[in-house]
Tab-separated table of C-alpha atoms in Angstrom:
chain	number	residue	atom	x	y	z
A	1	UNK	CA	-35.657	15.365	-77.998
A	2	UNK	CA	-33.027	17.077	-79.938
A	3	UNK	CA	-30.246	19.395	-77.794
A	4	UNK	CA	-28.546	21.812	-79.059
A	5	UNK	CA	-24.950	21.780	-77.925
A	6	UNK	CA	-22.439	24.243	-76.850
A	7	UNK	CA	-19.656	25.136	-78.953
A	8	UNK	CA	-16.520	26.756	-77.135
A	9	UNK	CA	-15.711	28.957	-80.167
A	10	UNK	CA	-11.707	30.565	-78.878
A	11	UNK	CA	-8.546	31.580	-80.734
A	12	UNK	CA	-9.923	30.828	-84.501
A	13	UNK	CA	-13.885	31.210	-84.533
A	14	UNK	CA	-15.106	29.293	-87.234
A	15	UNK	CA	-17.037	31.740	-89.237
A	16	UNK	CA	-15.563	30.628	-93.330
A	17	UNK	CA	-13.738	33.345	-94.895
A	18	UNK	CA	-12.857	35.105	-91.253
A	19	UNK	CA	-9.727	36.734	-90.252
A	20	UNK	CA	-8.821	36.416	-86.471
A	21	UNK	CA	-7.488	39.681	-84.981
A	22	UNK	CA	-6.468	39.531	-81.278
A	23	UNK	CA	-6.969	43.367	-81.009
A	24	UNK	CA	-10.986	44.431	-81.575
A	25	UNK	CA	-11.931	46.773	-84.406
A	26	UNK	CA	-13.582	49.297	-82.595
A	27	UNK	CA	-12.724	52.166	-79.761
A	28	UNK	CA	-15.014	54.011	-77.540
A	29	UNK	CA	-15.415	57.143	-80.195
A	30	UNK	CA	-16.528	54.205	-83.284
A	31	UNK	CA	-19.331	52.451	-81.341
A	32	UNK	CA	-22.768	52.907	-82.607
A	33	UNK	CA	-26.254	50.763	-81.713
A	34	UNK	CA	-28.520	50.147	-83.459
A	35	UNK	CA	-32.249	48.499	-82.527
A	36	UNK	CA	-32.410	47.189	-85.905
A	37	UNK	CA	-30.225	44.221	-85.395
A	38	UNK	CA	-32.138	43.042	-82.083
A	39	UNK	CA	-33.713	39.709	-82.807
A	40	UNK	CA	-33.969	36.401	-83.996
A	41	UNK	CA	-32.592	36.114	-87.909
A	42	UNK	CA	-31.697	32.835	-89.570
A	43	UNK	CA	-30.805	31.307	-92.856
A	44	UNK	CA	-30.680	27.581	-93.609
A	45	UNK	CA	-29.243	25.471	-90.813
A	46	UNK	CA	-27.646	28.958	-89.461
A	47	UNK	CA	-29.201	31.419	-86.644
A	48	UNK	CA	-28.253	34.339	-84.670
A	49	UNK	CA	-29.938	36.056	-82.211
A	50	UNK	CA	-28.889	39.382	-81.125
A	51	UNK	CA	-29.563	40.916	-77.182
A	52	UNK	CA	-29.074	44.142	-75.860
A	53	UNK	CA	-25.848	43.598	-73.159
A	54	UNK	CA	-25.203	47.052	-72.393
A	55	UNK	CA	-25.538	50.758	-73.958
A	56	UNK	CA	-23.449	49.621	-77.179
A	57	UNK	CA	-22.873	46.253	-76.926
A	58	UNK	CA	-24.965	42.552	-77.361
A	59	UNK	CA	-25.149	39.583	-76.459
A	60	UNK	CA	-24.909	37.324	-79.577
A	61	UNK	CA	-25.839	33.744	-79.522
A	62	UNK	CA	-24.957	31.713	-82.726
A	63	UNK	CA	-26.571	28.204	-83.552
A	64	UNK	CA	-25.164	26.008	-86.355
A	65	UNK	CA	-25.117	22.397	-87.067
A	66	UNK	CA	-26.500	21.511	-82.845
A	67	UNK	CA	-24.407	23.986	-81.907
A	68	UNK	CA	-24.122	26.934	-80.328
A	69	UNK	CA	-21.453	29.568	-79.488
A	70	UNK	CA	-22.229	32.608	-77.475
A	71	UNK	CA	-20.455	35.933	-78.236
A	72	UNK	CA	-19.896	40.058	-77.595
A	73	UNK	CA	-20.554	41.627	-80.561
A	74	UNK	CA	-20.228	45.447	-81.147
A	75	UNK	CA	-21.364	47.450	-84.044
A	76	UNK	CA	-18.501	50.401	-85.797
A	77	UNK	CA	-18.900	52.741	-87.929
A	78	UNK	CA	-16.004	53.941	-90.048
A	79	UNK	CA	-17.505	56.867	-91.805
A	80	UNK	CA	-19.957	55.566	-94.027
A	81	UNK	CA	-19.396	51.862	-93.461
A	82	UNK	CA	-20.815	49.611	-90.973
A	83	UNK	CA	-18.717	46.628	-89.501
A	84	UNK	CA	-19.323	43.452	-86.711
A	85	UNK	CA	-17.111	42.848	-84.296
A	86	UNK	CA	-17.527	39.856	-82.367
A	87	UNK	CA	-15.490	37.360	-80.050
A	88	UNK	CA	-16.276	34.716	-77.837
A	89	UNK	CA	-18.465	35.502	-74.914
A	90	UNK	CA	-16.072	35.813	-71.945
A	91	UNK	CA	-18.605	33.485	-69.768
A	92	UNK	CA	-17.858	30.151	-72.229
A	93	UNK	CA	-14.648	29.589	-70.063
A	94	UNK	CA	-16.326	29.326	-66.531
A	95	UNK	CA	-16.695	25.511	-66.752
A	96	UNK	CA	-13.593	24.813	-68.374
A	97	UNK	CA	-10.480	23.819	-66.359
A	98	UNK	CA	-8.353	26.435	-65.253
A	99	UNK	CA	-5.262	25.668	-66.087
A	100	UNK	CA	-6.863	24.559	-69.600
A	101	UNK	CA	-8.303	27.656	-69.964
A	102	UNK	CA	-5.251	29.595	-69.680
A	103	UNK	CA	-3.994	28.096	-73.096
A	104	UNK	CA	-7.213	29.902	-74.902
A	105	UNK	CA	-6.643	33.144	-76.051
A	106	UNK	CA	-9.418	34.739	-77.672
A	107	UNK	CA	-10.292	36.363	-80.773
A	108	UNK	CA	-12.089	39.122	-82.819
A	109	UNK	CA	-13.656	38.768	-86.071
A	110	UNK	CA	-15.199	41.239	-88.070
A	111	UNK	CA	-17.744	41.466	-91.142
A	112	UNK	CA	-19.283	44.656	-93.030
A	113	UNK	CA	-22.461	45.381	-92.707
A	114	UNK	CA	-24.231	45.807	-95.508
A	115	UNK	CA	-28.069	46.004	-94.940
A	116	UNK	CA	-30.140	45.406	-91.535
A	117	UNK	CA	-33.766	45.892	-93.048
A	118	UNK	CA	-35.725	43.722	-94.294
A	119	UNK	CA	-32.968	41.413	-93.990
A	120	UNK	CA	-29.234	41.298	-92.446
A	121	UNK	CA	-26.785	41.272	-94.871
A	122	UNK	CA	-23.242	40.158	-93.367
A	123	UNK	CA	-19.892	39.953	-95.702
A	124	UNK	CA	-16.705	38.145	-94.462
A	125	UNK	CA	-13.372	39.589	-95.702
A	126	UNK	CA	-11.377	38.556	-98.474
A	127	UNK	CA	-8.751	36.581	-97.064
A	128	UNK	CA	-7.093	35.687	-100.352
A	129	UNK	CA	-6.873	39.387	-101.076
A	130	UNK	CA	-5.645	40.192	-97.851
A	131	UNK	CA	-3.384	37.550	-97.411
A	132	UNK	CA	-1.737	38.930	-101.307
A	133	UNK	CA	-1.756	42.863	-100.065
A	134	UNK	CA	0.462	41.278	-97.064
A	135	UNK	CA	2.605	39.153	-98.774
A	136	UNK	CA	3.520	41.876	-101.432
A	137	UNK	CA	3.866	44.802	-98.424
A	138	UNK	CA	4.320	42.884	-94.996
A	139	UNK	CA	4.667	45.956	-93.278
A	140	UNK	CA	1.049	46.790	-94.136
A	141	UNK	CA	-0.477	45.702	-91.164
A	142	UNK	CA	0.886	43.527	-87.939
A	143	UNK	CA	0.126	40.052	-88.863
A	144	UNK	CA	1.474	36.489	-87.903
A	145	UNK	CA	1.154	33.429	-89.188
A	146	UNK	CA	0.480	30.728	-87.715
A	147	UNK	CA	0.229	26.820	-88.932
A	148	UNK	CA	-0.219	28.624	-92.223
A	149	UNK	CA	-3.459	30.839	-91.058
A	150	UNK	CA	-3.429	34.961	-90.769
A	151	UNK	CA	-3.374	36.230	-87.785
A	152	UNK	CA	-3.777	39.793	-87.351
A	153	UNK	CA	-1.912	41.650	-84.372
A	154	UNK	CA	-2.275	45.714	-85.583
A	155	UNK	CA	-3.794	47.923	-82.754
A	156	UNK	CA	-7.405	48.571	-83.153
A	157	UNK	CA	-6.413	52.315	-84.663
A	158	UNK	CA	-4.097	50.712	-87.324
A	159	UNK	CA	-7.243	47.895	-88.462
A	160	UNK	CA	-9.448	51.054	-88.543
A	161	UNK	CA	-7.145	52.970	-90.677
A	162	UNK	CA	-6.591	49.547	-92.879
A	163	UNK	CA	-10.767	49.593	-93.244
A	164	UNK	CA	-10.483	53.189	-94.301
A	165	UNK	CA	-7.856	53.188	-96.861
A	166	UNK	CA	-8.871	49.426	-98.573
A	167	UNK	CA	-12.888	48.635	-96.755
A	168	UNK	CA	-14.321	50.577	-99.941
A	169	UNK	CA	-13.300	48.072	-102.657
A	170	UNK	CA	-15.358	46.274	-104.292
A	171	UNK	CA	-13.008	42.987	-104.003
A	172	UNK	CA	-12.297	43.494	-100.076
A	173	UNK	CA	-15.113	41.831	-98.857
A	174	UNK	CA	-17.416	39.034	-100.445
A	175	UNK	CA	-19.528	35.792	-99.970
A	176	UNK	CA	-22.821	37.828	-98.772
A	177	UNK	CA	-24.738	35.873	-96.260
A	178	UNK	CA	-28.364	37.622	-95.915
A	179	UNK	CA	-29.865	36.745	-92.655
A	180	UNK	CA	-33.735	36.430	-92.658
A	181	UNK	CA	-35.687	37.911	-89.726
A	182	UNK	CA	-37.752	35.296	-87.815
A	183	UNK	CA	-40.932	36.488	-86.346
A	184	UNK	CA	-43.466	34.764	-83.965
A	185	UNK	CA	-45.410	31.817	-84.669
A	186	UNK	CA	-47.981	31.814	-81.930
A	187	UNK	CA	-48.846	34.543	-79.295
A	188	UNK	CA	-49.352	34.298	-74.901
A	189	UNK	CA	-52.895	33.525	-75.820
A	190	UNK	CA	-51.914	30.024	-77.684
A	191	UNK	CA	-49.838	29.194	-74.419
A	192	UNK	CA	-51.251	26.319	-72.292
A	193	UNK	CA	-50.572	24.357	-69.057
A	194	UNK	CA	-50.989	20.654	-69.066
A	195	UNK	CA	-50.368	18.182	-65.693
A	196	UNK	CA	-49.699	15.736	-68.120
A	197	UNK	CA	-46.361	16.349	-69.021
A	198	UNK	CA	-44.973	16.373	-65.493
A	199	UNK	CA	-42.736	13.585	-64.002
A	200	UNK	CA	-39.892	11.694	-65.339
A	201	UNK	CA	-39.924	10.164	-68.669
A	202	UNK	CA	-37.369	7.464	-70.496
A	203	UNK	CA	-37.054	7.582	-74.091
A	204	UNK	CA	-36.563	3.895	-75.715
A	205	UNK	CA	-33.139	5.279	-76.609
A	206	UNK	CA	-32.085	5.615	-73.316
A	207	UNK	CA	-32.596	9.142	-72.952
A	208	UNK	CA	-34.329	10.355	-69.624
A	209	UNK	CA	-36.113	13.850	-68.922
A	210	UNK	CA	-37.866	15.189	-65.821
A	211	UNK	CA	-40.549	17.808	-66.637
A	212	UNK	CA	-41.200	20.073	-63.612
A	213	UNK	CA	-43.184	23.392	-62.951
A	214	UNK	CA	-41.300	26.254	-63.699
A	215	UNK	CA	-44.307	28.716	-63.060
A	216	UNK	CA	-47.945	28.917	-64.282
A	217	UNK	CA	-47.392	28.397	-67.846
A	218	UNK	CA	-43.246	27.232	-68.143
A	219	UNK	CA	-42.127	24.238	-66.922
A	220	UNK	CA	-38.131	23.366	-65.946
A	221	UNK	CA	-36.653	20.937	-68.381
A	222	UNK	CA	-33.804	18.426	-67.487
A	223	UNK	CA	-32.916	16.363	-70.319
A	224	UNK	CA	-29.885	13.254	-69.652
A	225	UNK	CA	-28.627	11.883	-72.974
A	226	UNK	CA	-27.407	7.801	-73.142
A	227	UNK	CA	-24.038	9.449	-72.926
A	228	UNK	CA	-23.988	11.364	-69.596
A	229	UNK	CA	-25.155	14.826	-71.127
A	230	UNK	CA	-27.145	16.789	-69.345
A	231	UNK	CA	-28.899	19.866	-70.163
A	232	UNK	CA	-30.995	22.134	-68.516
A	233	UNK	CA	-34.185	24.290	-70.374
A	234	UNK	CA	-37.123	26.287	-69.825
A	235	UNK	CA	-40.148	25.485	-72.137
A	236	UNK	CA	-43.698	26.784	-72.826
A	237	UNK	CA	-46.893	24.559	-74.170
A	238	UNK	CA	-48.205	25.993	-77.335
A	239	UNK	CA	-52.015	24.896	-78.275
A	240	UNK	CA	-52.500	26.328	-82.297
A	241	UNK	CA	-55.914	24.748	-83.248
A	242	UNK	CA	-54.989	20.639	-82.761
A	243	UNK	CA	-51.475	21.495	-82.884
A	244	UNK	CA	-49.075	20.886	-79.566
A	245	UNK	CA	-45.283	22.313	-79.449
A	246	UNK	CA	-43.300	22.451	-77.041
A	247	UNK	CA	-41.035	25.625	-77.450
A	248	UNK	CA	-37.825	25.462	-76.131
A	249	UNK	CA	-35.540	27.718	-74.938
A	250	UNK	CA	-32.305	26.719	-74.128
A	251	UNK	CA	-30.562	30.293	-72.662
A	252	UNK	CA	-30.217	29.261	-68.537
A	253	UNK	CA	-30.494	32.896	-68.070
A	254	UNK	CA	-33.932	33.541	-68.672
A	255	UNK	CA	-34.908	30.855	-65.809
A	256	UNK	CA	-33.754	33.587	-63.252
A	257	UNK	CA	-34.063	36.786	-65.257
A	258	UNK	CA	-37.198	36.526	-67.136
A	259	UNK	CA	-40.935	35.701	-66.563
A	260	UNK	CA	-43.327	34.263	-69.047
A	261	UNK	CA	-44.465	37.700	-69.948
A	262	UNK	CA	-41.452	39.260	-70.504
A	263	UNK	CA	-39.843	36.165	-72.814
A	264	UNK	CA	-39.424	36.463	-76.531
A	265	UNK	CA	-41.639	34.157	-78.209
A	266	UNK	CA	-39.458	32.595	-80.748
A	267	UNK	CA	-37.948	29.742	-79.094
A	268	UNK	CA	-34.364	27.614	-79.953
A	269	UNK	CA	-36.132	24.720	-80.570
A	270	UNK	CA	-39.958	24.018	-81.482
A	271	UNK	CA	-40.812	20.231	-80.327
A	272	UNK	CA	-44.088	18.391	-81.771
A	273	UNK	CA	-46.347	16.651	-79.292
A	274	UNK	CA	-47.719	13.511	-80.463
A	275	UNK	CA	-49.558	11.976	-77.470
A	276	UNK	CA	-48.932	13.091	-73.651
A	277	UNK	CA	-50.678	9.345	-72.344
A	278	UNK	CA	-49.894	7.060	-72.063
A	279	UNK	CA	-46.861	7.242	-73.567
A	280	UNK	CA	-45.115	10.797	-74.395
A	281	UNK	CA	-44.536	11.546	-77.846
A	282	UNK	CA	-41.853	14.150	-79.243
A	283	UNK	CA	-39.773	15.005	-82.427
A	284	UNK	CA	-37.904	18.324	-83.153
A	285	UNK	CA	-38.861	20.540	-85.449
A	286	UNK	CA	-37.244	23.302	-87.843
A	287	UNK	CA	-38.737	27.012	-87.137
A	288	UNK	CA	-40.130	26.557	-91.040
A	289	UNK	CA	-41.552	23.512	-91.213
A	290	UNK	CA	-43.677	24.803	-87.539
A	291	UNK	CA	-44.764	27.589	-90.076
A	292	UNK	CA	-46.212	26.163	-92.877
A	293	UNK	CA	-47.723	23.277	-90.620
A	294	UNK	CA	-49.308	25.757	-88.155
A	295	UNK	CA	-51.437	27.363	-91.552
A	296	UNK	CA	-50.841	29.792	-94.219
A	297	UNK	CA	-51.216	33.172	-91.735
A	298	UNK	CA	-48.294	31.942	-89.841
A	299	UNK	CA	-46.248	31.408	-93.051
A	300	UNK	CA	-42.527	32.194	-92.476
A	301	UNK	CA	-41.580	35.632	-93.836
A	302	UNK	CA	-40.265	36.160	-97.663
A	303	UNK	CA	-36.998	33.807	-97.972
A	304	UNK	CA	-37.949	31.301	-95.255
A	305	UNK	CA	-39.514	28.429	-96.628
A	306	UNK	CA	-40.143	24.853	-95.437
A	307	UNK	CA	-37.972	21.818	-96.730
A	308	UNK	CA	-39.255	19.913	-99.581
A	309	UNK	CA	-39.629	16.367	-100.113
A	310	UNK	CA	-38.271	15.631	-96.431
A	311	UNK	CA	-40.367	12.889	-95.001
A	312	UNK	CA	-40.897	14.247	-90.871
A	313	UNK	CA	-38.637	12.758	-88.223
A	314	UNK	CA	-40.335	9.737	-86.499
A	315	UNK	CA	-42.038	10.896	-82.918
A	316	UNK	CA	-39.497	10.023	-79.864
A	317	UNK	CA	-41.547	7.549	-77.510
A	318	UNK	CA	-40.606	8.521	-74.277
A	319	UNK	CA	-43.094	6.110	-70.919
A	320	UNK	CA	-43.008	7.314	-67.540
A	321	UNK	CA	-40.971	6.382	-64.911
């Protein structure tokens, strides 16, 4: 079964086109919230998930290539414009070493924010152009550099009155990246319980899981790679016509905070089941491809569409220990 892995995401987050500030871009009196940006929103490989953390901030959980970094993000508004301020989630240290960790500094990032409805429209800043307003005026705005990357070091006033002055060209900020909203595939009444699945399985690979009872319709996930990695996960049984998935979810949080009728229902990872018996059949699946196999009324929203000519991953034999 596929994993998604953790990405520790510190002093450069790896978002292309990016600018690392070590100040944030917003203060108390520029915070906004808005409800429209809660939820699941994806594009290509690419998905973020947005949580309310507190009155104006969330909880933003990014997943990219397997991986997955966890952030703060804050919405400001500079008169008319709309920005994204995010850095790394302070909790992605606690398992690091200590004295390790003390050589990680982290850092902001912002984007504009150019549309949240239908879709979410994100634009990184032009670090060509600012790099050349810097390099012809140095006294601009506090910068460093550093192993030849821009670093910004202005207080959170002077980036605001940067954005003010310069945020309104047309050149300051580019490469759009339009974020499509993800909605569910299946609803509590497609979610099933099956004995079958409990116990301790070993994939042919190497790979072992143990499948216990979470609660009446979740069971508690423990998956060991070949390699030693282990991973914890809560997962629901999903019964759409002769369709079985296995949705995922992969957020430790929601095994203590949440019940089953309180979770979101758009899961990290869907997982086809094959065959429970003898032998316990599994392959990953993209949130697309569960779309247009589950039928056309559960067809991914406009801009979400299933891969083409990509023959299905083989099903994972996993047989009972």
């Amino acid at each position: 079964m596929k994993i998604k892995k953790l990405a520790y995401c510190l002093l450069v987050v790896v978002l292309g086109g990016c600018i690392p500030s070590l100040h944030p871009l917003y203060t108390e009196d520029t915070l906004v919230f808005s409800d429209k940006l809660l939820g699941t929103w994806s594009k290509e490989d690419s998905t973020w998930e947005f949580r309310k953390a507190g009155e104006k901030e969330y909880d933003l959980r990014v997943f990219d290539d397997d991986k997955e970094g966890r952030f703060a993000a804050h919405l400001v508004q500079l008169d008319n414009m709309l920005f994204l301020d995010i850095c790394p989630a302070k909790d992605t240290l606690k398992d690091m070493q200590e004295f390790f960790s003390l050589h990680l500094v982290p850092a902001h990032t912002f984007m504009k924010v150019k549309q949240t409805e239908p879709n979410l429209v994100l634009s990184v800043i032009n670090v060509e152009k600012v790099d050349n307003m810097l390099k012809d005026d140095p006294n601009l705005l506090k910068h460093e550099r550093m192993e030849d990357r821009l670093v910004l070091t202005a207080s959170s006033q002077e980036l605001q009155k940067f954005l003010l002055t310069y945020g309104r060209s047309d050149d300051m900020f580019k490469d759009d990246t339009e974020l499509t909203r993800r909605t569910p595939l299946y609803g509590k009444g497609n979610l099933v319980f099956s004995d079958a699945l409990l116990g301790k399985w070993k994939s042919e690979a190497g790979d072992t899981m143990e499948i216990a009872r979470q609660d009446e319709l979740t069971y508690h996930v423990t998956h060991v790679q070949q390699d030693g990695t282990r991973q914890q996960c809560l997962a629901n049984l999903v019964q759409v016509g002769d369709n079985r998935l296995l949705a995922v979810f992969f957020d430790e949080s929601a095994i203590e905070k949440k019940g089953p009728g309180d979770r979101d229902l758009i899961p990290d990872l869907f997982v086809q089941i094959g065959g429970m018996e003898p032998e316990l059949l599994m392959r990953a699946m993209e949130y697309e491809d569960v779309a247009a196999m589950l039928g056309s009324d559960r067809e991914p929203p406009e801009g979400q569409t299933p891969a083409k000519d990509v023959e299905p991953e083989p099903f994972q034999v996993f047989h009972r220990l």
